[in-house]
Tab-separated table of C-alpha atoms and ligand atoms in Angstrom:
chain	number	residue	atom	x	y	z
A	1306	UNK	CA	0.000	0.000	0.000
A	1307	UNK	CA	0.938	3.647	-0.241
A	1308	UNK	CA	2.751	5.487	2.535
A	1309	UNK	CA	4.317	4.429	5.813
A	1310	UNK	CA	2.119	3.610	8.786
A	1311	UNK	CA	4.758	4.731	11.314
A	1312	UNK	CA	6.164	8.233	11.748
A	1313	UNK	CA	9.922	8.683	12.164
A	1314	UNK	CA	9.587	11.035	15.129
A	1315	UNK	CA	6.879	8.979	16.817
A	1316	UNK	CA	8.046	5.384	16.552
A	1317	UNK	CA	11.562	5.279	15.160
A	1318	UNK	CA	12.042	1.512	15.438
A	1319	UNK	CA	8.825	0.720	13.591
A	1320	UNK	CA	9.477	3.482	11.047
A	1321	UNK	CA	12.931	2.048	10.295
A	1322	UNK	CA	11.749	-1.568	9.974
A	1323	UNK	CA	9.036	-0.423	7.609
A	1324	UNK	CA	11.036	1.979	5.458
A	1325	UNK	CA	13.779	-0.541	4.634
A	1326	UNK	CA	11.082	-2.906	3.302
A	1327	UNK	CA	8.819	-0.330	1.628
A	1328	UNK	CA	11.902	1.205	0.016
A	1329	UNK	CA	12.654	-2.292	-1.391
A	1330	UNK	CA	16.088	-2.505	0.237
A	1331	UNK	CA	15.435	-5.385	2.612
A	1332	UNK	CA	13.302	-8.509	2.625
A	1333	UNK	CA	12.947	-10.168	6.014
A	1334	UNK	CA	14.247	-13.756	6.161
A	1335	UNK	CA	13.041	-16.793	8.064
A	1336	UNK	CA	16.212	-16.958	10.185
A	1337	UNK	CA	16.296	-14.302	12.889
A	1338	UNK	CA	18.968	-11.667	12.458
A	1339	UNK	CA	19.438	-12.470	8.761
A	1340	UNK	CA	18.138	-10.233	5.989
A	1341	UNK	CA	17.959	-10.295	2.207
A	1342	UNK	CA	19.796	-7.370	0.598
A	1343	UNK	CA	17.708	-6.480	-2.463
A	1344	UNK	CA	19.214	-4.677	-5.467
A	1345	UNK	CA	18.230	-1.232	-4.132
A	1346	UNK	CA	20.547	-1.863	-1.160
A	1347	UNK	CA	23.194	-3.873	-3.017
A	1348	UNK	CA	23.692	-1.037	-5.509
A	1349	UNK	CA	24.681	1.275	-2.641
A	1350	UNK	CA	27.131	-1.310	-1.308
A	1351	UNK	CA	28.634	-1.620	-4.804
A	1352	UNK	CA	29.058	2.149	-5.214
A	1353	UNK	CA	30.896	2.373	-1.871
A	1354	UNK	CA	32.939	-0.727	-2.728
A	1355	UNK	CA	33.969	0.731	-6.094
A	1356	UNK	CA	35.247	3.881	-4.390
A	1357	UNK	CA	37.024	2.150	-1.489
A	1358	UNK	CA	38.523	-0.613	-3.630
A	1359	UNK	CA	40.006	1.935	-6.039
A	1360	UNK	CA	41.446	3.955	-3.148
A	1361	UNK	CA	43.150	0.998	-1.444
A	1362	UNK	CA	44.538	-0.142	-4.806
A	1363	UNK	CA	46.197	3.291	-5.067
A	1364	UNK	CA	47.827	2.420	-1.713
A	1365	UNK	CA	49.175	-0.846	-3.219
A	1366	UNK	CA	46.875	-2.907	-1.000
A	1367	UNK	CA	45.955	-6.201	-2.657
A	1368	UNK	CA	42.699	-8.142	-2.457
A	1369	UNK	CA	42.790	-11.786	-1.446
A	1370	UNK	CA	40.298	-14.329	-0.222
A	1371	UNK	CA	40.709	-16.572	2.827
A	1372	UNK	CA	38.425	-19.474	3.807
A	1373	UNK	CA	35.173	-18.940	5.620
A	1374	UNK	CA	36.041	-21.731	8.075
A	1375	UNK	CA	38.354	-21.442	11.069
A	1376	UNK	CA	39.911	-24.413	12.823
A	1377	UNK	CA	39.271	-24.243	16.576
A	1378	UNK	CA	42.955	-24.330	17.447
A	1379	UNK	CA	43.812	-20.961	15.915
A	1380	UNK	CA	40.566	-19.317	17.005
A	1381	UNK	CA	41.360	-19.984	20.649
A	1382	UNK	CA	44.897	-18.761	20.082
A	1383	UNK	CA	43.903	-15.136	20.503
A	1384	UNK	CA	42.385	-15.848	23.912
A	1385	UNK	CA	41.905	-12.484	25.504
A	1386	UNK	CA	39.987	-11.098	22.560
A	1387	UNK	CA	38.027	-14.220	21.746
A	1388	UNK	CA	36.810	-15.187	25.198
A	1389	UNK	CA	34.696	-12.036	25.442
A	1390	UNK	CA	33.151	-12.875	22.116
A	1391	UNK	CA	32.982	-16.683	22.256
A	1392	UNK	CA	29.152	-16.842	22.428
A	1393	UNK	CA	28.993	-15.018	19.095
A	1394	UNK	CA	31.008	-17.628	17.202
A	1395	UNK	CA	28.920	-19.924	14.981
A	1396	UNK	CA	30.134	-23.491	14.550
A	1397	UNK	CA	29.696	-26.178	11.874
A	1398	UNK	CA	29.260	-29.473	13.714
A	1399	UNK	CA	27.814	-31.815	11.083
A	1400	UNK	CA	27.949	-32.646	7.414
A	1401	UNK	CA	24.878	-34.499	6.241
A	1402	UNK	CA	23.932	-37.057	8.857
A	1403	UNK	CA	27.353	-37.442	10.392
A	1404	UNK	CA	28.991	-35.327	13.048
A	1405	UNK	CA	32.280	-33.666	12.227
A	1406	UNK	CA	35.246	-35.071	14.146
A	1407	UNK	CA	36.128	-31.543	15.204
A	1408	UNK	CA	33.625	-28.645	14.962
A	1409	UNK	CA	34.697	-25.874	12.620
A	1410	UNK	CA	34.052	-22.178	13.326
A	1411	UNK	CA	32.599	-19.780	10.758
A	1412	UNK	CA	34.726	-16.641	10.582
A	1413	UNK	CA	33.519	-13.777	12.785
A	1414	UNK	CA	36.627	-11.903	11.600
A	1415	UNK	CA	39.787	-13.159	9.951
A	1416	UNK	CA	42.798	-12.323	12.139
A	1417	UNK	CA	43.210	-15.913	13.265
A	1418	UNK	CA	42.540	-17.219	9.730
A	1419	UNK	CA	45.154	-15.036	8.081
A	1420	UNK	CA	47.965	-14.584	10.557
A	1421	UNK	CA	49.402	-18.117	10.565
A	1422	UNK	CA	50.034	-17.497	6.850
A	1423	UNK	CA	51.407	-14.014	7.441
A	1424	UNK	CA	53.915	-15.799	9.672
A	1425	UNK	CA	54.777	-18.194	6.853
A	1426	UNK	CA	54.994	-15.545	4.128
A	1427	UNK	CA	56.945	-12.878	6.034
A	1428	UNK	CA	60.610	-13.859	6.429
A	1429	UNK	CA	62.697	-10.814	5.623
A	1430	UNK	CA	62.217	-7.045	5.505
A	1431	UNK	CA	61.787	-7.285	1.736
A	1432	UNK	CA	58.508	-9.122	2.367
A	1433	UNK	CA	57.202	-5.991	4.063
A	1434	UNK	CA	54.903	-4.204	4.002
A	1435	UNK	CA	52.374	-6.964	3.458
A	1436	UNK	CA	48.989	-5.342	2.870
A	1437	UNK	CA	45.934	-7.484	2.128
A	1438	UNK	CA	42.214	-6.824	2.033
A	1439	UNK	CA	39.243	-9.058	1.506
A	1440	UNK	CA	35.635	-8.358	0.632
A	1441	UNK	CA	33.523	-10.998	2.313
A	1442	UNK	CA	30.750	-11.864	4.745
A	1443	UNK	CA	31.241	-12.603	8.426
A	1444	UNK	CA	28.965	-14.273	10.959
A	1445	UNK	CA	28.455	-13.177	14.553
A	1446	UNK	CA	25.643	-14.854	16.399
A	1447	UNK	CA	24.456	-11.672	18.131
A	1448	UNK	CA	21.666	-11.874	20.658
A	1449	UNK	CA	20.726	-8.229	21.233
A	1450	UNK	CA	18.025	-6.768	19.060
A	1451	UNK	CA	18.803	-7.540	15.428
A	1452	UNK	CA	18.274	-4.575	13.098
A	1453	UNK	CA	18.634	-4.591	9.311
A	1454	UNK	CA	22.064	-3.262	8.277
A	1455	UNK	CA	22.833	-2.084	11.849
A	1456	UNK	CA	23.137	-5.411	13.657
A	1457	UNK	CA	22.706	-8.693	11.784
A	1458	UNK	CA	24.084	-12.175	12.303
A	1459	UNK	CA	25.711	-12.130	8.897
A	1460	UNK	CA	26.996	-8.967	7.256
A	1461	UNK	CA	29.203	-7.878	4.382
A	1462	UNK	CA	32.393	-5.952	5.004
A	1463	UNK	CA	35.870	-5.381	3.838
A	1464	UNK	CA	38.623	-6.316	6.267
A	1465	UNK	CA	42.120	-4.968	5.752
A	1466	UNK	CA	45.070	-6.716	7.382
A	1467	UNK	CA	48.510	-5.164	7.035
A	1468	UNK	CA	52.010	-5.750	8.422
A	1469	UNK	CA	54.904	-3.276	8.563
A	1470	UNK	CA	58.510	-3.187	9.716
A	1471	UNK	CA	57.945	-0.079	11.814
A	1472	UNK	CA	55.269	1.364	14.079
A	1473	UNK	CA	55.473	4.703	12.266
A	1474	UNK	CA	54.306	3.088	9.011
A	1475	UNK	CA	51.442	1.332	10.813
A	1476	UNK	CA	50.372	4.519	12.613
A	1477	UNK	CA	50.294	6.412	9.313
A	1478	UNK	CA	48.180	3.804	7.556
A	1479	UNK	CA	45.658	3.681	10.405
A	1480	UNK	CA	44.891	7.343	9.759
A	1481	UNK	CA	44.951	7.041	5.948
A	1482	UNK	CA	42.255	4.360	6.138
A	1483	UNK	CA	40.253	6.299	8.731
A	1484	UNK	CA	40.175	9.256	6.316
A	1485	UNK	CA	38.708	6.943	3.629
A	1486	UNK	CA	36.002	5.935	6.116
A	1487	UNK	CA	35.275	9.591	6.817
A	1488	UNK	CA	34.926	10.165	3.058
A	1489	UNK	CA	32.554	7.201	2.720
A	1490	UNK	CA	30.274	8.748	5.334
A	1491	UNK	CA	30.617	12.466	4.613
A	1492	UNK	CA	31.207	12.559	0.850
A	1493	UNK	CA	29.034	9.626	-0.253
A	1494	UNK	CA	26.426	8.985	2.457
A	1495	UNK	CA	26.209	12.680	3.470
A	1496	UNK	CA	26.484	11.631	7.130
A	1497	UNK	CA	28.690	13.708	9.490
A	1498	UNK	CA	31.116	11.654	11.597
A	1499	UNK	CA	33.673	12.404	14.303
A	1500	UNK	CA	37.164	10.932	14.003
A	1501	UNK	CA	38.631	9.849	17.288
A	1502	UNK	CA	40.222	7.245	19.473
A	1503	UNK	CA	38.344	4.558	21.427
A	1504	UNK	CA	39.003	4.255	25.149
A	1505	UNK	CA	40.981	1.316	26.511
A	1506	UNK	CA	37.700	-0.246	27.609
A	1507	UNK	CA	35.973	0.180	24.232
A	1508	UNK	CA	38.891	-0.574	21.927
A	1509	UNK	CA	39.463	-3.926	20.149
A	1510	UNK	CA	40.911	-5.934	23.048
A	1511	UNK	CA	43.404	-7.728	20.795
A	1512	UNK	CA	44.927	-4.488	19.539
A	1513	UNK	CA	47.119	-1.613	20.691
A	1514	UNK	CA	44.679	1.209	19.915
A	1515	UNK	CA	41.453	1.705	17.988
A	1516	UNK	CA	40.527	4.729	15.902
A	1517	UNK	CA	36.952	5.201	14.783
A	1518	UNK	CA	34.520	7.379	12.874
A	1519	UNK	CA	31.502	7.857	15.119
A	1520	UNK	CA	28.057	8.812	13.784
A	1521	UNK	CA	25.011	9.861	15.799
A	1522	UNK	CA	21.290	9.154	15.336
A	1523	UNK	CA	19.368	12.204	16.637
A	1524	UNK	CA	16.020	10.387	16.763
A	1525	UNK	CA	17.251	7.831	19.285
A	1526	UNK	CA	20.043	9.915	20.804
A	1527	UNK	CA	22.440	7.054	20.241
A	1528	UNK	CA	25.982	7.097	18.922
A	1529	UNK	CA	26.967	4.459	16.431
A	1530	UNK	CA	30.424	3.198	15.466
A	1531	UNK	CA	30.677	3.890	11.759
A	1532	UNK	CA	33.940	2.068	10.955
A	1533	UNK	CA	37.161	1.195	12.787
A	1534	UNK	CA	40.853	1.292	11.989
A	1535	UNK	CA	43.005	-0.482	14.560
A	1536	UNK	CA	46.706	-0.552	15.204
A	1537	UNK	CA	47.328	-4.055	16.549
A	1538	UNK	CA	50.848	-3.222	17.685
A	1539	UNK	CA	52.932	-6.396	17.911
A	1540	UNK	CA	50.291	-8.349	19.870
A	1541	UNK	CA	49.316	-10.677	17.056
A	1542	UNK	CA	52.923	-10.860	15.809
A	1543	UNK	CA	53.873	-12.254	19.196
A	1544	UNK	CA	50.993	-14.750	19.228
A	1545	UNK	CA	51.430	-15.928	15.654
A	1546	UNK	CA	55.242	-15.481	15.513
A	1547	UNK	CA	55.153	-13.049	12.620
A	1548	UNK	CA	58.838	-12.073	12.597
A	1549	UNK	CA	61.228	-10.800	9.997
A	1550	UNK	CA	64.956	-10.291	9.706
A	1551	UNK	CA	65.445	-6.552	9.683
A	1552	UNK	CA	68.112	-4.652	7.769
A	1553	UNK	CA	70.587	-5.120	10.611
A	1554	UNK	CA	70.027	-8.887	10.397
A	1555	UNK	CA	68.146	-8.945	13.710
A	1556	UNK	CA	64.906	-10.834	14.197
A	1557	UNK	CA	62.057	-8.384	14.774
A	1558	UNK	CA	58.285	-8.642	15.114
A	1559	UNK	CA	56.065	-6.860	12.596
A	1560	UNK	CA	53.691	-3.997	13.441
A	1561	UNK	CA	50.125	-4.679	12.242
A	1562	UNK	CA	46.847	-2.941	11.496
A	1563	UNK	CA	43.346	-4.207	10.772
A	1564	UNK	CA	40.427	-2.118	9.557
A	1565	UNK	CA	36.831	-2.581	8.424
A	1566	UNK	CA	33.605	-0.974	7.360
A	1567	UNK	CA	30.404	-2.919	6.885
A	1568	UNK	CA	26.904	-2.846	5.430
A	1569	UNK	CA	26.000	-0.976	8.633
A	1570	UNK	CA	26.954	2.159	6.637
A	1571	UNK	CA	23.709	1.815	4.650
A	1572	UNK	CA	21.570	1.612	7.790
A	1573	UNK	CA	23.165	4.735	9.251
A	1574	UNK	CA	22.422	6.644	6.015
A	1575	UNK	CA	18.775	5.508	6.089
A	1576	UNK	CA	18.354	6.489	9.749
A	1577	UNK	CA	19.888	9.918	9.246
A	1578	UNK	CA	18.182	10.998	5.995
A	1579	UNK	CA	14.933	9.021	5.817
A	1580	UNK	CA	11.604	10.781	6.435
A	1581	UNK	CA	7.894	9.972	6.693
A	1582	UNK	CA	7.605	9.611	2.919
A	1583	UNK	CA	10.356	6.952	2.913
A	1584	UNK	CA	14.022	6.678	2.011
A	1585	UNK	CA	16.009	9.760	1.021
A	1586	UNK	CA	19.104	8.771	-0.971
A	1587	UNK	CA	22.134	11.038	-1.395
A	1588	UNK	CA	22.705	11.301	-5.169
A	1589	UNK	CA	26.273	9.954	-4.900
A	1590	UNK	CA	24.940	6.568	-3.754
A	1591	UNK	CA	21.596	6.483	-5.621
A	1592	UNK	CA	21.401	3.773	-8.280
A	1593	UNK	CA	18.733	5.948	-9.896
A	1594	UNK	CA	19.455	9.647	-9.393
A	1595	UNK	CA	16.638	10.955	-11.594
A	1596	UNK	CA	13.297	9.290	-12.313
A	1597	UNK	CA	11.415	10.701	-15.331
A	1598	UNK	CA	7.616	10.414	-15.135
A	1599	UNK	CA	5.379	10.990	-18.190
A	1600	UNK	CA	2.198	12.887	-17.287
A	1601	UNK	CA	-0.127	12.298	-20.223
A	1602	UNK	CA	-3.322	14.367	-20.218
A	1603	UNK	CA	-6.318	12.782	-21.967
A	1604	UNK	CA	-4.914	12.213	-25.476
A	1605	UNK	CA	-2.931	15.442	-25.733
A	1606	UNK	CA	0.166	14.455	-27.643
A	1607	UNK	CA	0.849	11.342	-25.549
A	1608	UNK	CA	3.473	10.036	-27.970
A	1609	UNK	CA	5.213	13.407	-27.831
A	1610	UNK	CA	5.372	13.172	-24.052
A	1611	UNK	CA	6.821	9.637	-24.136
A	1612	UNK	CA	9.371	10.721	-26.742
A	1613	UNK	CA	10.366	13.682	-24.570
A	1614	UNK	CA	10.848	11.343	-21.616
A	1615	UNK	CA	13.045	9.031	-23.663
A	1616	UNK	CA	15.118	11.945	-24.955
A	1617	UNK	CA	15.494	13.314	-21.437
A	1618	UNK	CA	16.719	9.963	-20.077
A	1619	UNK	CA	19.138	9.627	-22.989
A	1620	UNK	CA	20.551	13.139	-22.511
A	1621	UNK	CA	21.010	12.655	-18.772
A	1622	UNK	CA	22.617	9.214	-19.154
A	1623	UNK	CA	25.001	10.590	-21.768
A	1624	UNK	CA	26.066	13.202	-19.204
A	1625	UNK	CA	26.840	10.506	-16.646
A	1626	UNK	CA	23.642	10.964	-14.662
A	1627	UNK	CA	21.848	7.761	-13.628
A	1628	UNK	CA	18.342	8.397	-15.002
A	1629	UNK	CA	15.399	6.086	-15.618
A	1630	UNK	CA	11.830	6.627	-16.865
A	1631	UNK	CA	8.728	4.941	-15.453
A	1632	UNK	CA	6.467	4.189	-18.449
A	1633	UNK	CA	4.262	1.678	-16.676
A	1634	UNK	CA	0.724	2.277	-17.937
A	1635	UNK	CA	-0.881	0.407	-15.031
A	1636	UNK	CA	0.064	3.080	-12.492
A	1637	UNK	CA	-1.009	6.726	-12.328
A	1638	UNK	CA	1.552	9.562	-12.167
A	1639	UNK	CA	0.457	10.211	-8.590
A	1640	UNK	CA	1.111	6.621	-7.587
A	1641	UNK	CA	4.537	6.816	-9.255
A	1642	UNK	CA	5.414	10.048	-7.363
A	1643	UNK	CA	4.753	8.294	-4.041
A	1644	UNK	CA	6.526	5.098	-5.107
A	1645	UNK	CA	9.773	6.796	-6.149
A	1646	UNK	CA	9.648	9.084	-3.115
A	1647	UNK	CA	9.418	5.959	-0.962
A	1648	UNK	CA	12.510	4.617	-2.708
A	1649	UNK	CA	14.281	7.899	-2.033
A	1650	UNK	CA	15.196	8.836	-5.614
A	1651	UNK	CA	16.831	12.268	-5.215
A	1652	UNK	CA	15.170	14.033	-8.180
A	1653	UNK	CA	11.920	13.518	-10.070
A	1654	UNK	CA	11.304	14.985	-13.521
A	1655	UNK	CA	7.684	15.296	-14.668
A	1656	UNK	CA	6.850	15.880	-18.329
A	1657	UNK	CA	3.245	16.805	-19.185
A	1658	UNK	CA	1.612	18.630	-22.137
A	1659	UNK	CA	2.396	22.100	-20.733
A	1660	UNK	CA	6.050	21.219	-20.134
A	1661	UNK	CA	6.230	19.873	-23.669
A	1662	UNK	CA	4.691	23.011	-25.103
A	1663	UNK	CA	7.094	25.216	-23.140
A	1664	UNK	CA	10.090	23.022	-24.000
A	1665	UNK	CA	10.843	22.515	-20.297
A	1666	UNK	CA	10.527	19.881	-17.569
A	1667	UNK	CA	9.203	20.101	-14.015
A	1668	UNK	CA	11.906	18.986	-11.536
A	1669	UNK	CA	10.967	18.041	-7.954
A	1670	UNK	CA	13.659	17.538	-5.263
A	1671	UNK	CA	13.224	14.640	-2.792
A	1672	UNK	CA	15.189	16.339	-0.014
A	1673	UNK	CA	13.153	19.539	0.309
A	1674	UNK	CA	10.269	19.078	-2.135
A	1675	UNK	CA	11.282	22.189	-4.115
A	1676	UNK	CA	9.756	22.311	-7.603
A	1677	UNK	CA	11.493	24.098	-10.482
A	1678	UNK	CA	10.862	24.295	-14.221
A	1679	UNK	CA	14.053	23.636	-16.156
A	1680	UNK	CA	14.409	24.474	-19.875
A	1681	UNK	CA	15.304	21.432	-21.952
A	1682	UNK	CA	18.155	23.449	-23.493
A	1683	UNK	CA	20.936	22.715	-20.994
A	1684	UNK	CA	18.992	20.267	-18.889
A	1685	UNK	CA	21.890	17.941	-18.059
A	1686	UNK	CA	24.066	20.724	-16.627
A	1687	UNK	CA	21.186	22.092	-14.536
A	1688	UNK	CA	20.313	18.608	-13.258
A	1689	UNK	CA	23.962	18.041	-12.299
A	1690	UNK	CA	23.877	21.259	-10.282
A	1691	UNK	CA	20.623	20.291	-8.574
A	1692	UNK	CA	21.993	16.839	-7.657
A	1693	UNK	CA	25.151	18.447	-6.237
A	1694	UNK	CA	22.977	20.833	-4.269
A	1695	UNK	CA	20.893	17.932	-2.902
A	1696	UNK	CA	24.060	16.073	-1.853
A	1697	UNK	CA	25.397	19.134	-0.039
A	1698	UNK	CA	22.052	20.012	1.513
A	1699	UNK	CA	21.592	16.500	2.932
A	1700	UNK	CA	25.012	16.729	4.573
A	1701	UNK	CA	24.459	20.274	5.869
A	1702	UNK	CA	21.061	19.437	7.369
A	1703	UNK	CA	22.396	16.242	8.975
A	1704	UNK	CA	25.415	18.099	10.387
A	1705	UNK	CA	23.249	20.893	11.781
A	1706	UNK	CA	20.956	18.318	13.431
A	1707	UNK	CA	23.896	16.365	14.864
A	1708	UNK	CA	25.607	19.501	16.148
A	1709	UNK	CA	22.351	20.578	17.793
A	1710	UNK	CA	22.445	17.325	19.780
A	1711	UNK	CA	25.936	17.969	21.162
A	1712	UNK	CA	25.904	19.044	24.789
A	1713	UNK	CA	29.085	20.116	26.579
A	1714	UNK	CA	28.949	19.191	30.273
A	1715	UNK	CA	31.272	19.802	33.228
A	1716	UNK	CA	29.479	18.033	36.111
A	1717	UNK	CA	27.685	14.754	36.788
A	1718	UNK	CA	24.318	16.447	37.116
A	1719	UNK	CA	24.728	18.146	33.751
A	1720	UNK	CA	25.817	14.772	32.307
A	1721	UNK	CA	22.755	12.943	33.700
A	1722	UNK	CA	20.441	15.682	32.445
A	1723	UNK	CA	21.983	15.666	28.956
A	1724	UNK	CA	21.728	11.868	28.828
A	1725	UNK	CA	18.031	12.031	29.707
A	1726	UNK	CA	17.613	14.481	26.830
A	1727	UNK	CA	19.239	12.036	24.373
A	1728	UNK	CA	22.215	14.298	23.794
A	1729	UNK	CA	25.623	13.528	22.346
A	1730	UNK	CA	27.674	14.507	25.383
A	1731	UNK	CA	31.118	16.125	25.233
A	1732	UNK	CA	32.735	15.967	28.669
A	1733	UNK	CA	36.211	16.435	30.231
A	1734	UNK	CA	37.398	13.003	31.448
A	1735	UNK	CA	40.311	11.789	33.559
A	1736	UNK	CA	40.776	8.896	31.103
A	1737	UNK	CA	40.677	6.270	33.863
A	1738	UNK	CA	39.051	2.940	33.029
A	1739	UNK	CA	37.489	2.481	36.482
A	1740	UNK	CA	35.744	5.806	36.103
A	1741	UNK	CA	34.358	4.725	32.724
A	1742	UNK	CA	33.123	1.473	34.272
A	1743	UNK	CA	31.558	3.479	37.101
A	1744	UNK	CA	29.702	5.738	34.645
A	1745	UNK	CA	28.362	2.616	32.924
A	1746	UNK	CA	27.202	1.209	36.258
A	1747	UNK	CA	25.566	4.482	37.322
A	1748	UNK	CA	23.715	4.896	34.022
A	1749	UNK	CA	22.543	1.287	33.596
A	1750	UNK	CA	18.860	1.026	32.671
A	1751	UNK	CA	16.493	-0.353	30.071
A	1752	UNK	CA	17.750	2.226	27.590
A	1753	UNK	CA	21.273	0.882	28.014
A	1754	UNK	CA	24.216	2.455	29.821
A	1755	UNK	CA	26.204	5.473	28.700
A	1756	UNK	CA	29.677	4.717	27.391
A	1757	UNK	CA	32.531	6.551	25.765
A	1758	UNK	CA	32.064	6.821	22.011
A	1759	UNK	CA	35.461	8.312	21.212
A	1760	UNK	CA	37.925	10.981	22.218
A	1761	UNK	CA	37.841	13.255	19.163
A	1762	UNK	CA	41.159	14.026	17.499
A	1763	UNK	CA	39.834	17.570	17.242
A	1764	UNK	CA	40.141	18.445	20.947
A	1765	UNK	CA	38.592	21.682	22.232
A	1766	UNK	CA	40.697	23.805	24.594
A	1767	UNK	CA	41.037	22.072	28.005
A	1768	UNK	CA	41.747	24.860	30.541
A	1769	UNK	CA	44.264	24.055	33.269
A	1770	UNK	CA	42.477	22.730	36.338
A	1771	UNK	CA	39.436	21.395	34.491
A	1772	UNK	CA	38.078	18.440	36.462
A	1773	UNK	CA	36.627	15.156	35.223
A	1774	UNK	CA	32.810	15.343	35.182
A	1775	UNK	CA	32.517	11.905	36.811
A	1776	UNK	CA	35.488	11.552	39.185
A	1777	UNK	CA	36.472	15.120	39.990
A	1778	UNK	CA	40.065	14.193	39.172
A	1779	UNK	CA	42.106	16.362	36.815
A	1780	UNK	CA	40.638	15.960	33.327
A	1781	UNK	CA	42.977	14.685	30.606
A	1782	UNK	CA	40.825	14.901	27.469
A	1783	UNK	CA	37.468	15.857	26.054
A	1784	UNK	CA	35.466	12.696	25.252
A	1785	UNK	CA	32.141	12.021	23.547
A	1786	UNK	CA	29.798	9.977	25.742
A	1787	UNK	CA	26.322	8.616	25.108
A	1788	UNK	CA	24.168	5.582	24.673
A	1789	UNK	CA	25.048	3.626	21.554
A	1790	UNK	CA	23.974	0.883	19.162
B	3079	87C	O1	36.780	-7.901	14.458
B	3079	87C	C1	37.384	-7.325	15.306
B	3079	87C	C2	38.634	-6.552	15.065
B	3079	87C	C3	38.987	-6.295	13.615
B	3079	87C	N1	38.667	-7.393	12.721
B	3079	87C	C4	39.111	-7.152	11.352
B	3079	87C	C5	38.615	-5.864	10.784
B	3079	87C	C6	38.798	-4.723	11.721
B	3079	87C	C7	38.330	-5.040	13.094
B	3079	87C	O2	36.947	-5.191	13.167
B	3079	87C	C8	36.922	-7.370	16.746
B	3079	87C	N2	35.944	-8.451	16.947
B	3079	87C	C9	34.633	-8.136	17.036
B	3079	87C	N3	33.718	-9.085	17.235
B	3079	87C	C10	34.083	-10.396	17.360
B	3079	87C	C11	35.425	-10.773	17.274
B	3079	87C	C12	36.400	-9.741	17.055
B	3079	87C	O3	37.610	-9.974	16.944
B	3079	87C	C13	35.885	-12.200	17.359
B	3079	87C	C14	34.817	-13.163	17.843
B	3079	87C	C15	33.419	-12.827	17.433
B	3079	87C	C16	33.012	-11.399	17.583
B	3080	MG	MG1	30.048	-7.129	18.403
């Protein structure tokens, strides 16, 4: 049927579940936590993949593919990081009727799959840097509320795994990759993110430090980890004996990174830009950027209108704009307007008898509903400008909304108040893990506890003598806190 039954500002969870289906991105599946990615979603993933894959190839990073299955021995090898996650690991225990001798794990991530072979392949400094990536699926048998794109038991991602002779090289790459993740969110998905460092408590336990791009969902007042780029230090090199003979002939351990973004990116974009008419797609990631709708009137020159639509699509496509026309004669123009608004197509072009007579088209923007008549003359250039304006406007509006949610606090009372108002909290913190654990304990509730999201690289001024909002100890850094996904 037409239209959503839930409103974004009234029942966000229901609105989201409905819009991903009505927008034809997701089909629910008969196994909980698993979803079908329909073409309208897959095309976004492919656009992001095309960009990211080209960028890492410029960095001389090579794609590979490692097996889906992990033998139990290696999985347990990385104990301190795995034991926290063990319940999430899915296991193959049978083939056909017979039990497997030894159960086999399905990869939840590939450190333990890859690193025994890094150890074998890396002998001397000439084998470094070794920089591999793989595009694949991973399985994590999550139990908390599954949400399409945001938290599913299987998801698509890329995982980069690199090894260097020096820490400096690893540190530099961590930030290069993080900048690509920022570009994915801000330049393609039109979603503002904050670059920063995860706390010791929130970082990847197997690594040395974790950097992240953090997004925020104003409707729920929750932060969400957008993508992560970790320096693993020499932790995994020690565990998996990944050594090399350096230029002085000494045996040294490599310095490693691992980094990933996932199909969660699509869910964040939907949550940030969607509205009560449906999806709103940023033009950069829209498989169809312009939908052309013929508006025949009685029998006034119907063929002329169809021809004009075809010419318009051809002109736009020749200018590199992804345009389609909807000629279906079993749907009215009005029905088509609603349908393509639901799918979030950034720009609609209507062509009726009047438009034909005036040698113009009627363009309607999905982001702000603005209608303009554009002369056919230099249509493609004008449409390009409108699409660029839509892309920028979506980012600007999202950034303004996110910034409006940021609340700077200095005391616990201000923190508690801001949390109750679903704010993204920026607070001076002493950077002590026990204090972070204490904040979690004090804010526990059915909405979930507050946690650190990241300490932004872009630190505001921290005046001498500023005290931690939670412990009263001398503050060391400004940190974003909030509830999260
Ligand atoms: O996956 C990572 C770290 C790292 N993996 C590779 C890509 C970058 C980064 O995500 C952390 N992690 C998260 N979740 C899980 C695991 C895990 O290692 C292992 C067990 C199952 C759940
Ligand atoms: Mg997890």
